[in-house]
Coordinates of N, CA and C in Angstrom, one line a residue:
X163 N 0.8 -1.2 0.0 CA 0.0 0.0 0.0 C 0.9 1.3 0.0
X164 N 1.9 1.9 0.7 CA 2.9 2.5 0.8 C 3.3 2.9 -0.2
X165 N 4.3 1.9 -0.8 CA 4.7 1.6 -2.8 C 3.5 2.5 -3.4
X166 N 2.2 1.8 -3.9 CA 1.2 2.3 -4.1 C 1.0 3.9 -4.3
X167 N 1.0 3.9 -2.6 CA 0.4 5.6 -2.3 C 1.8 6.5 -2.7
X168 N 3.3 5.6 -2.7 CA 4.3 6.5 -3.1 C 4.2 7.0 -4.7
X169 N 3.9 5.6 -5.8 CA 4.0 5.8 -7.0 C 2.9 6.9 -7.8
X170 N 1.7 7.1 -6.6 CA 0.8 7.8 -7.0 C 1.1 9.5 -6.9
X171 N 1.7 9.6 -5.3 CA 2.2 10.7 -5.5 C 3.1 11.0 -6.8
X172 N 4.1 10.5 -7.3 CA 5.0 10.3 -8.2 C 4.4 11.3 -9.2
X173 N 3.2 10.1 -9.6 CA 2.8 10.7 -10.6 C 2.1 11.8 -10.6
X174 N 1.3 12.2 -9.7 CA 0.9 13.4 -9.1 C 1.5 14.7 -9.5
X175 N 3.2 14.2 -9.2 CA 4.1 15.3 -9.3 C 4.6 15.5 -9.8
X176 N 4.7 14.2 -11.0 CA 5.1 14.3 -12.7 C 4.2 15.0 -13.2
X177 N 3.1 14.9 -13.4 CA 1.6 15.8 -13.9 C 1.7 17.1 -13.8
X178 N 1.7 17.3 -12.3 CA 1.8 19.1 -12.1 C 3.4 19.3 -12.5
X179 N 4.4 18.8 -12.8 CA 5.5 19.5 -13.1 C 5.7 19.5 -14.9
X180 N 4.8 18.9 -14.9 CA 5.1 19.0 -16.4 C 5.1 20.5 -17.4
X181 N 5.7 20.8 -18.5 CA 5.1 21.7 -18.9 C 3.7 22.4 -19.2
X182 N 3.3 23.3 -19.3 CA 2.1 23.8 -19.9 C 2.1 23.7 -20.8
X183 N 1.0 23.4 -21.5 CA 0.4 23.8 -23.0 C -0.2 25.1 -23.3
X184 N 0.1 25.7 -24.1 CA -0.1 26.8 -24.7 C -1.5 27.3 -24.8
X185 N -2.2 28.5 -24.6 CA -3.6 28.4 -24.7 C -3.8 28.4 -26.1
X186 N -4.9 28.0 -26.4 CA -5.3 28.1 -27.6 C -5.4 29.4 -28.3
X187 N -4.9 29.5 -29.5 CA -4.1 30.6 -30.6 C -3.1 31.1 -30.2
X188 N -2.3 30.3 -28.9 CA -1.3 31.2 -28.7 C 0.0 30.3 -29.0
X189 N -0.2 29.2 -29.5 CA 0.8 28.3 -30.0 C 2.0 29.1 -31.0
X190 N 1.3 29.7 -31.9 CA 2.0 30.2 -32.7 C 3.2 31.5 -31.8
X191 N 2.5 32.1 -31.3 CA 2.8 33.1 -30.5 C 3.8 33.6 -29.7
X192 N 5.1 33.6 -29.7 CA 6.4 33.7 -29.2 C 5.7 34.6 -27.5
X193 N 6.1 33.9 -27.0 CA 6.3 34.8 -25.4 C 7.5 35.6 -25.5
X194 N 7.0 36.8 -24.8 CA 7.2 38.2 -25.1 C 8.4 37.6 -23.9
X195 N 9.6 39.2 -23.8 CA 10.7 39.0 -22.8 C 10.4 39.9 -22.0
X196 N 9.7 40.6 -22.1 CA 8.9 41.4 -20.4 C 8.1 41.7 -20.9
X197 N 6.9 41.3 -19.0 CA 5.6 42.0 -19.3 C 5.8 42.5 -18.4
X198 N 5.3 43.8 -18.4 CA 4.5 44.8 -17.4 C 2.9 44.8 -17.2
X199 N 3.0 44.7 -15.7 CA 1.6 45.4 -16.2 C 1.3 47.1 -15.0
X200 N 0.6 47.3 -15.2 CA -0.1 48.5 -14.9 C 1.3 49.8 -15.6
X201 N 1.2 49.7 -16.6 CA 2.9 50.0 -16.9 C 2.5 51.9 -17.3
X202 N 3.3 52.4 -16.9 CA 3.6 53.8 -17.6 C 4.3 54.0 -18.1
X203 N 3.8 55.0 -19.2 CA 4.4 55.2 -20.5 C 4.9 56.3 -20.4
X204 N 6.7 56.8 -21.3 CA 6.9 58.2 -21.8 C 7.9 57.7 -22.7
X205 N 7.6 58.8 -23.4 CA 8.8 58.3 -24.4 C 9.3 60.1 -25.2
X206 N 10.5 59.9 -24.8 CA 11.2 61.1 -25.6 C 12.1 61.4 -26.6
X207 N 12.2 62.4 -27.7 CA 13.3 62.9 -28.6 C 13.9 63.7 -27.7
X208 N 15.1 63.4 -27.2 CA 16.3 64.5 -26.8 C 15.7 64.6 -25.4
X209 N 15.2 65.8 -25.2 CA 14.7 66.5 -23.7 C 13.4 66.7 -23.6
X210 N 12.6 66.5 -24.9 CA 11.6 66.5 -25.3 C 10.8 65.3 -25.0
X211 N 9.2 65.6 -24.4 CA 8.2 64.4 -24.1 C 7.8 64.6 -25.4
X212 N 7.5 63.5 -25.7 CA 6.8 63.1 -27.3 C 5.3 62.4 -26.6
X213 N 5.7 61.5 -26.3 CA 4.3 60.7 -26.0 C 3.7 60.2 -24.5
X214 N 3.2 60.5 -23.7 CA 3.0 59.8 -22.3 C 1.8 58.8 -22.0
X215 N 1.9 58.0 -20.9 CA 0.3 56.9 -20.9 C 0.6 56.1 -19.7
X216 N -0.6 55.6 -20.3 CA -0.5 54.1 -19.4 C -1.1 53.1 -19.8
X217 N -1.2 51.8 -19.3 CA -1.6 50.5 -20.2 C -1.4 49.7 -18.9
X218 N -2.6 48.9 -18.9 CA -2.7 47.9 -18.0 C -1.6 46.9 -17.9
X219 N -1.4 46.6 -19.1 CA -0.2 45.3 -19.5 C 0.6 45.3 -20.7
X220 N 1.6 45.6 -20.9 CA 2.2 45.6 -22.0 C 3.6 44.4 -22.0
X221 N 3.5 43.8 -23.1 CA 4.3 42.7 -23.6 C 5.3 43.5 -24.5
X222 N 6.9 42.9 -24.1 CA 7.8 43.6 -25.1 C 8.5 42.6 -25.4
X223 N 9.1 42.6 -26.7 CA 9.7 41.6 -27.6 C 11.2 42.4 -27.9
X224 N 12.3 41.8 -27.4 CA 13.7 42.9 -28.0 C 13.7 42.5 -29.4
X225 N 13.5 41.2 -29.8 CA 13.7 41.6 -31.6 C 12.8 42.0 -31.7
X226 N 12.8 43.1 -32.9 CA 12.7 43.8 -33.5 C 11.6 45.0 -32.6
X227 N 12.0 45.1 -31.1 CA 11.7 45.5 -30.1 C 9.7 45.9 -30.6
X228 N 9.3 45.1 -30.6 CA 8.2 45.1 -30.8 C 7.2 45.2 -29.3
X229 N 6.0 45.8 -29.5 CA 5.3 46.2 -28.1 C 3.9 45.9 -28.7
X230 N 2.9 45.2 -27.4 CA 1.8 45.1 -27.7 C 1.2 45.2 -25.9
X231 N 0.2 46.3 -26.1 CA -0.5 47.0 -24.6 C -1.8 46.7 -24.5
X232 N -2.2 46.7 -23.7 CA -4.0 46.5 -23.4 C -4.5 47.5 -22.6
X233 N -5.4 48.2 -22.7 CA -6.0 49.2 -22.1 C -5.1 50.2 -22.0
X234 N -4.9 51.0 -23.2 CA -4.4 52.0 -23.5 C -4.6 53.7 -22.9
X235 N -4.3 54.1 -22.8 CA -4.3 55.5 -22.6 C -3.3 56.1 -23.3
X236 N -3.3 57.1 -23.9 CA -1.5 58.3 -24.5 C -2.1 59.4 -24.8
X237 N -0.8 60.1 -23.8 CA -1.6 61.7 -24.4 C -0.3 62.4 -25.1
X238 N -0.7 62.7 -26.2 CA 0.4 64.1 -27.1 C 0.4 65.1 -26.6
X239 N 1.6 65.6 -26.4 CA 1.2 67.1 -26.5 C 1.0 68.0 -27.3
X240 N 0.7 68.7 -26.8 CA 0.6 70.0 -28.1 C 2.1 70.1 -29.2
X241 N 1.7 69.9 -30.3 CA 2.3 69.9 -31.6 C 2.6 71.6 -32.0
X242 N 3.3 71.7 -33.6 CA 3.8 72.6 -33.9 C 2.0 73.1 -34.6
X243 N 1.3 72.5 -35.2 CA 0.3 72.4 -35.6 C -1.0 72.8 -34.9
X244 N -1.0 72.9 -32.9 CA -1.6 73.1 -32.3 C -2.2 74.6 -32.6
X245 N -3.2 74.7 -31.6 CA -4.4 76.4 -31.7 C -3.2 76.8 -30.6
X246 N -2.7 78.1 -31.4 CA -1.8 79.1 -30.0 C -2.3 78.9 -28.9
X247 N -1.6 78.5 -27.7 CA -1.7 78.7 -26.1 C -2.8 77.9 -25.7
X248 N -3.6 76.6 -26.3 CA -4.0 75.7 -26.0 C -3.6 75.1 -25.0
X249 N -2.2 74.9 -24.8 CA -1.5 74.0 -23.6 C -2.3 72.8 -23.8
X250 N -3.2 71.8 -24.3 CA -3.6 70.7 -24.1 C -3.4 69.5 -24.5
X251 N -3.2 68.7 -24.2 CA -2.9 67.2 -25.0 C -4.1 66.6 -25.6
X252 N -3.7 65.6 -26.5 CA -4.2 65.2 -27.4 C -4.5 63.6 -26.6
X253 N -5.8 63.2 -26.1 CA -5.5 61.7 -25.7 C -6.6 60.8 -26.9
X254 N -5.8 59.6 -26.7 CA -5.8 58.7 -27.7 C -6.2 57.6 -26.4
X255 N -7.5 57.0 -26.7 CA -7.3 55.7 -25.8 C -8.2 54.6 -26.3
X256 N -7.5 53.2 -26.3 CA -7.6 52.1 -27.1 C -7.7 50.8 -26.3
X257 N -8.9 49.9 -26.7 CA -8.5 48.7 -25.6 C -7.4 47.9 -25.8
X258 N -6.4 47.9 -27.2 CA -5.7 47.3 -27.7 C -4.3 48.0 -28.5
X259 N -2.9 48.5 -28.3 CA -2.3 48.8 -29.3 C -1.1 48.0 -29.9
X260 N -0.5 48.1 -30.9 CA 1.0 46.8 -31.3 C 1.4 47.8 -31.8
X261 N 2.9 47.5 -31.5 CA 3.7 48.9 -32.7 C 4.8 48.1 -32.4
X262 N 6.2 49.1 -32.7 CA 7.5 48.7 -32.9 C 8.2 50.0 -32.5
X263 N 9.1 49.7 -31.6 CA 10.0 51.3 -31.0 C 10.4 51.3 -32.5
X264 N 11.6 50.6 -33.3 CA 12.3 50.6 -34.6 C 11.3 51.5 -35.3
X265 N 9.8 50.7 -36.1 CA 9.3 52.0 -36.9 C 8.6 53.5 -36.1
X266 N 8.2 53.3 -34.6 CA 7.8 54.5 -34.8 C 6.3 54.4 -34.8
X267 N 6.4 53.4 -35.2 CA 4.2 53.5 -35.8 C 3.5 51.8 -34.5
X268 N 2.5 52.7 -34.5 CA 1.7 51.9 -33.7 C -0.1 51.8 -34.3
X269 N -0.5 50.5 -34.1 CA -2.0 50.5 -34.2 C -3.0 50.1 -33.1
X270 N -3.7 50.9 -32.8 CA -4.7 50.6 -32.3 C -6.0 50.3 -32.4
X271 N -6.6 49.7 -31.9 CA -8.2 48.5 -32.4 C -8.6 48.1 -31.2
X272 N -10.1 48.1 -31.5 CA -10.9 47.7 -30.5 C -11.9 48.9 -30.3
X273 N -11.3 50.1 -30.9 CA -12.3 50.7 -30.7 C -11.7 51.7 -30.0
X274 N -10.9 52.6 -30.8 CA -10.2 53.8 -30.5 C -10.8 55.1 -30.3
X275 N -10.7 56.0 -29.6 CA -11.2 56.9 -29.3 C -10.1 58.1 -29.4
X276 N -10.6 59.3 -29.8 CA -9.2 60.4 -30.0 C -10.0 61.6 -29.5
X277 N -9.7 62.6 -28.4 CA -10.5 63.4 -27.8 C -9.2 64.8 -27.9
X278 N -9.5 65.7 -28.5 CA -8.4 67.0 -28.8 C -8.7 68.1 -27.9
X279 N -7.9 68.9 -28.4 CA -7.8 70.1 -27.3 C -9.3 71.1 -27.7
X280 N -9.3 70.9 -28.7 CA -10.5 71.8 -29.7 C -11.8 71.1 -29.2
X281 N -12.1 69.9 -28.4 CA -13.1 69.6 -28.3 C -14.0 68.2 -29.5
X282 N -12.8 67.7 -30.0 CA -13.3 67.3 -31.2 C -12.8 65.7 -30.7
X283 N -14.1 64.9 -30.7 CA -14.0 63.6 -30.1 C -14.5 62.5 -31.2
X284 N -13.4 61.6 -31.8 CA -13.6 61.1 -32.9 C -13.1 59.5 -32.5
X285 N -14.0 58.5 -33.3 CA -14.5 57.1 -32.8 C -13.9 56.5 -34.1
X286 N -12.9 55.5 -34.3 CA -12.8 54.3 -34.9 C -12.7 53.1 -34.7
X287 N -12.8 51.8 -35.8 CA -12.6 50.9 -34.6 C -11.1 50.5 -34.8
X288 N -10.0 51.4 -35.8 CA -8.9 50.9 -35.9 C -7.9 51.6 -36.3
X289 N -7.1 52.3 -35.9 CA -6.2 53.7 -35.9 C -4.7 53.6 -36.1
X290 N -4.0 53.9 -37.0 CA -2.6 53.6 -37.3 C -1.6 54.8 -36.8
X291 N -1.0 55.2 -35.9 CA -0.4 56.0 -35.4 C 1.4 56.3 -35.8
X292 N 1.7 57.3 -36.3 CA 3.0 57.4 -37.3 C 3.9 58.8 -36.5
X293 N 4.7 58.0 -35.3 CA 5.4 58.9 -34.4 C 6.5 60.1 -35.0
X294 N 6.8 59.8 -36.3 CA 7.9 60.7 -36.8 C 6.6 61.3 -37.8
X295 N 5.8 60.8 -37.9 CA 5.0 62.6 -38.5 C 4.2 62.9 -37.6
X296 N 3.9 62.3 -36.5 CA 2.3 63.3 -35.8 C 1.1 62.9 -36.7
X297 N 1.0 62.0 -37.3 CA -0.5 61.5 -38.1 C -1.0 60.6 -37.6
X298 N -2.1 60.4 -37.9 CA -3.2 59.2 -38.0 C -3.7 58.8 -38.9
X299 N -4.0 57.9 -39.0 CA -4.8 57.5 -40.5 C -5.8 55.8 -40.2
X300 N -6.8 55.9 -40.5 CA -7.7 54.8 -40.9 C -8.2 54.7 -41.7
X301 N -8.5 53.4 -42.3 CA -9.7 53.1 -43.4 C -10.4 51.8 -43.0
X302 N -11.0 52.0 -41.8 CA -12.2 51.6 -41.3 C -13.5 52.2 -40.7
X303 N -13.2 53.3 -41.2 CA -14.3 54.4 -40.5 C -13.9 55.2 -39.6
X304 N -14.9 56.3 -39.5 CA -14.7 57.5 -38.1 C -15.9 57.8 -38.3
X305 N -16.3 58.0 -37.2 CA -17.4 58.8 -37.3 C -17.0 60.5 -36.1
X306 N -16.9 61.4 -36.3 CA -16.7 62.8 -35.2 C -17.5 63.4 -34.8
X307 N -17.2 64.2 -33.7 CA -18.1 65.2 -33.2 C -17.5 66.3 -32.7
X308 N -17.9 67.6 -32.7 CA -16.8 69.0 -32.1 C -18.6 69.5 -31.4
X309 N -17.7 70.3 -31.1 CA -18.5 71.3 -30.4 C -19.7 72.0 -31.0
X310 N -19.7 72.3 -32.4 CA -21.2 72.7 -33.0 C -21.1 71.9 -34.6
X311 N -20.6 70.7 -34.4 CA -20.5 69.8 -35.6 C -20.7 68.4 -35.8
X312 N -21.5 67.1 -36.5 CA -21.2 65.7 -36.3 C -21.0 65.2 -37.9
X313 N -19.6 64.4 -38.4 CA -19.7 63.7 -39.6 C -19.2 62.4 -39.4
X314 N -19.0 61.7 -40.8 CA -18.4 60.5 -40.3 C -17.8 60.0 -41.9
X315 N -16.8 59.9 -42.0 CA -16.0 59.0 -43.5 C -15.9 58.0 -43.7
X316 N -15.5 57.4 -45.0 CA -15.2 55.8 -44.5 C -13.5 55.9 -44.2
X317 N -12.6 56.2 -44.6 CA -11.2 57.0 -44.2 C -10.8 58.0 -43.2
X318 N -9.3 58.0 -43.2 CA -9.2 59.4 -42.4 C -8.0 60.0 -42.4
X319 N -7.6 60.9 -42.3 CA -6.0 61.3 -42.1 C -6.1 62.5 -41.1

């Protein structure tokens, strides 16, 4: 009985020591080399803030230093392009974004939201973000709203 109860434990502990299996669709899916989570964001040119945030959890990959966040937040600041003496950021917030430090560009999906200094609060469900110009661009729709205006495209820039 002993033997028995020993071989059982055994196996017991072969079972739970074994590796995991992968969840499903994530087989393909290289595990990332750090996660964060509740992570804050800044990122700067020189002395300059470019971009700030936060994100529940973010996954980073050193090749090809690739990043993928969940529960996004990022606010811009005011650009060369901004309304004089606005002082206000630009927030962007996404259930979902992937990008790459290397290009620069990030997308977000799930249902992006872009809220400006001017009041102008505009809905897609998927937004491509291009850090060395200051743009955005989709072609899955927007629909906007300002202050005494509502339209909606199938594009955007």
């Amino acid at each position: 009985m002993p033997r028995l109860l020993a071989l059982s434990f055994l196996g017991l502990l072969a079972t739970a020591c074994a590796p995991r299996r992968p969840a499903p669709g994530a087989a393909n899916e290289p595990r990332p080399d750090v996660v964060l989570e509740g992570a804050h964001l800044r990122s700067y040119e020189g002395d300059t803030l470019q971009v700030s945030g936060t994100a529940s959890r973010v996954n980073y990959r050193r090749a090809g230093g690739e990043v993928q966040a969940t529960e996004v937040v990022v606010r811009l600041p005011p650009g060369k392009g901004s309304p004089e003496g606005s002082g206000a950021d630009t927030l962007i917030t996404a259930p979902n974004m992937d990008g790459s430090l290397a290009s620069k560009r990030w997308v977000g999906s799930g249902g992006v939201v872009v809220r400006t200094a001017e009041g102008l609060v505009a809905n897609t469900p998927r937004l491509t973000y291009d850090s060395n110009a200051r743009r955005a661009h989709g072609d899955e729709g927007v629909t906007m709203r300002g202050p005494d205006y509502q339209m909606r495209a199938d594009r955007f820039t």
